[in-house]
Amino acid sequence: LTVRVRPLTCTETRRGDQQVVHSLGDGAVHVSAARHDATFGFSAVFDAGASQEAVFEGSGMRQLVEMAIDGFSCTVFAFGQTGSGKTYTLMGPLAQSETQPASPALLGLMQRSFTCLLEQSRSRGSDLALSASYLEIYNEQVRDLLSPGPPCALPLRWSKTRGFYVENQLSVEFESLEAIVSLLLQGSQRRRTSAHALNRHSSRSHALLTIHIRSRTVSAHPAPGESWGASACPGKQGTLCFVDLAGSERVKETGSSGELSVEANSINRSLLALGKSWGTRHGSPAGPHRSPVTSFVAPPPAGHCISLLAKPRGKRTHIPYRDSKLTRLLARSLGGSGITLMVACISPSSRCLSETLSTLHYASRARRVTSRP
Ligand code: ADP
Ligand code: MG
């Protein structure tokens, strides 16, 4: 679990917002304002000065890419209120146009992961087959962001072999960085286009980009995952999923009616369901079935912020995956052999104080909290 505090924006500085969030080093974040004074502990905290590269290297993202190649289901979540820097962290500032791409230094976790993945693929003699799918969940409807034509809702199904999956979802193969980046832009463009039609669309929908990684050849050497048998990689099919969650802000009771309250409800349902599955995991005793994934990663690799949510086998029924489409789609990464990196994004501004606190509390469910009154 990682926290990223974005810098104050020009607008915030201009109107004189106070910076109420400070990183104290060693993973501690301090929130101080008139009636609040709290310190939270996380595995890593990136403050306003942290570069995109520092976040990639320091969050454990590189290790996550490597584990996805080794056949694990890996997921990165960015969450936090609208405007807290989720999309920036994942994708960087979106290019103004195709002809004027964003500066390489500002590329987000996604592009950096693709580069890392393709480098690995090349160094392994291209024995990895890569494909991508890009979905959004809006009002509990799943839409394909890659298929051409007007967006239509796709049904979510379940099968014994595949778990939850989206029917007729497009999965596009790619072999180069240009190809996957263009898929990403294409999908985000579709998301933005509907944002014009439907006000505040993008901040009210979850976007999931999944990279499917399949080994074409069976490796002669047992990969790190293989000794754990069923938990890891039958046939080595890993996934790397990037989730840009809808803004976590509470919709005020006043002014939220009709369509908006439906949206608010489904967002809350998704976030709540996620919180519940984390809570369940976290609260379960470490019995004899301690997750093999946990024993592999602890002591954690350099980044030490991969939050492991692996669940002892046989206890899965307690996880309320069915509560929302989002959790159902993520069931595989949240359970079994899943490895998750959460990036809580927060704004340092005094105006965002209550949302910042709620994001930090939410994030702390998987972590130790120290609070000073
Ligand atoms: P969200 O996706 O959470 O709604 P965005 O990623 O769109 O928020 O960020 C909101 C604004 O803040 C954007 O203009 C973005 O460029 C800027 N921003 C976010 N994080 C950073 C950062 N770490 N450094 C500089 N600007 C940032
Ligand atoms: Mg966004």
Short mmCIF file of N, CA and C in Angstrom, two decimals, residues 17 36 82 89 115 161 169 177 276 295 318 342:
data_model
loop_
_atom_site.label_atom_id
_atom_site.label_comp_id
_atom_site.label_asym_id
_atom_site.label_seq_id
_atom_site.Cartn_x
_atom_site.Cartn_y
_atom_site.Cartn_z
N ASP A 17 -5.20 28.07 -0.59
CA ASP A 17 -5.44 26.86 0.21
C ASP A 17 -4.19 26.52 1.04
N HIS A 36 -7.90 18.76 13.49
CA HIS A 36 -7.42 17.42 13.20
C HIS A 36 -5.91 17.36 13.30
N THR A 82 -11.99 12.62 -6.58
CA THR A 82 -11.76 13.18 -7.90
C THR A 82 -10.76 14.32 -7.81
N THR A 89 -1.23 9.48 -11.81
CA THR A 89 -0.32 8.45 -11.32
C THR A 89 -0.28 7.26 -12.28
N THR A 115 6.68 -0.79 -20.71
CA THR A 115 8.08 -0.80 -21.14
C THR A 115 8.82 -1.95 -20.48
N THR A 161 -14.06 -22.72 -15.09
CA THR A 161 -12.66 -22.61 -15.49
C THR A 161 -12.15 -21.18 -15.49
N GLN A 169 -15.95 -9.68 -24.64
CA GLN A 169 -14.99 -8.61 -24.40
C GLN A 169 -13.87 -8.73 -25.41
N LEU A 177 5.47 -1.31 -27.77
CA LEU A 177 5.06 -0.26 -26.85
C LEU A 177 4.08 0.70 -27.55
N LYS A 276 -14.95 -4.36 2.05
CA LYS A 276 -15.38 -5.54 2.79
C LYS A 276 -14.47 -6.72 2.52
N SER A 295 4.27 -15.88 1.93
CA SER A 295 5.58 -16.33 2.36
C SER A 295 6.62 -16.03 1.29
N HIS A 318 -16.55 -16.32 2.25
CA HIS A 318 -16.85 -15.15 3.07
C HIS A 318 -16.66 -13.84 2.33
N MET A 342 -1.97 -1.05 -3.85
CA MET A 342 -2.96 0.02 -3.77
C MET A 342 -2.23 1.35 -3.71
#
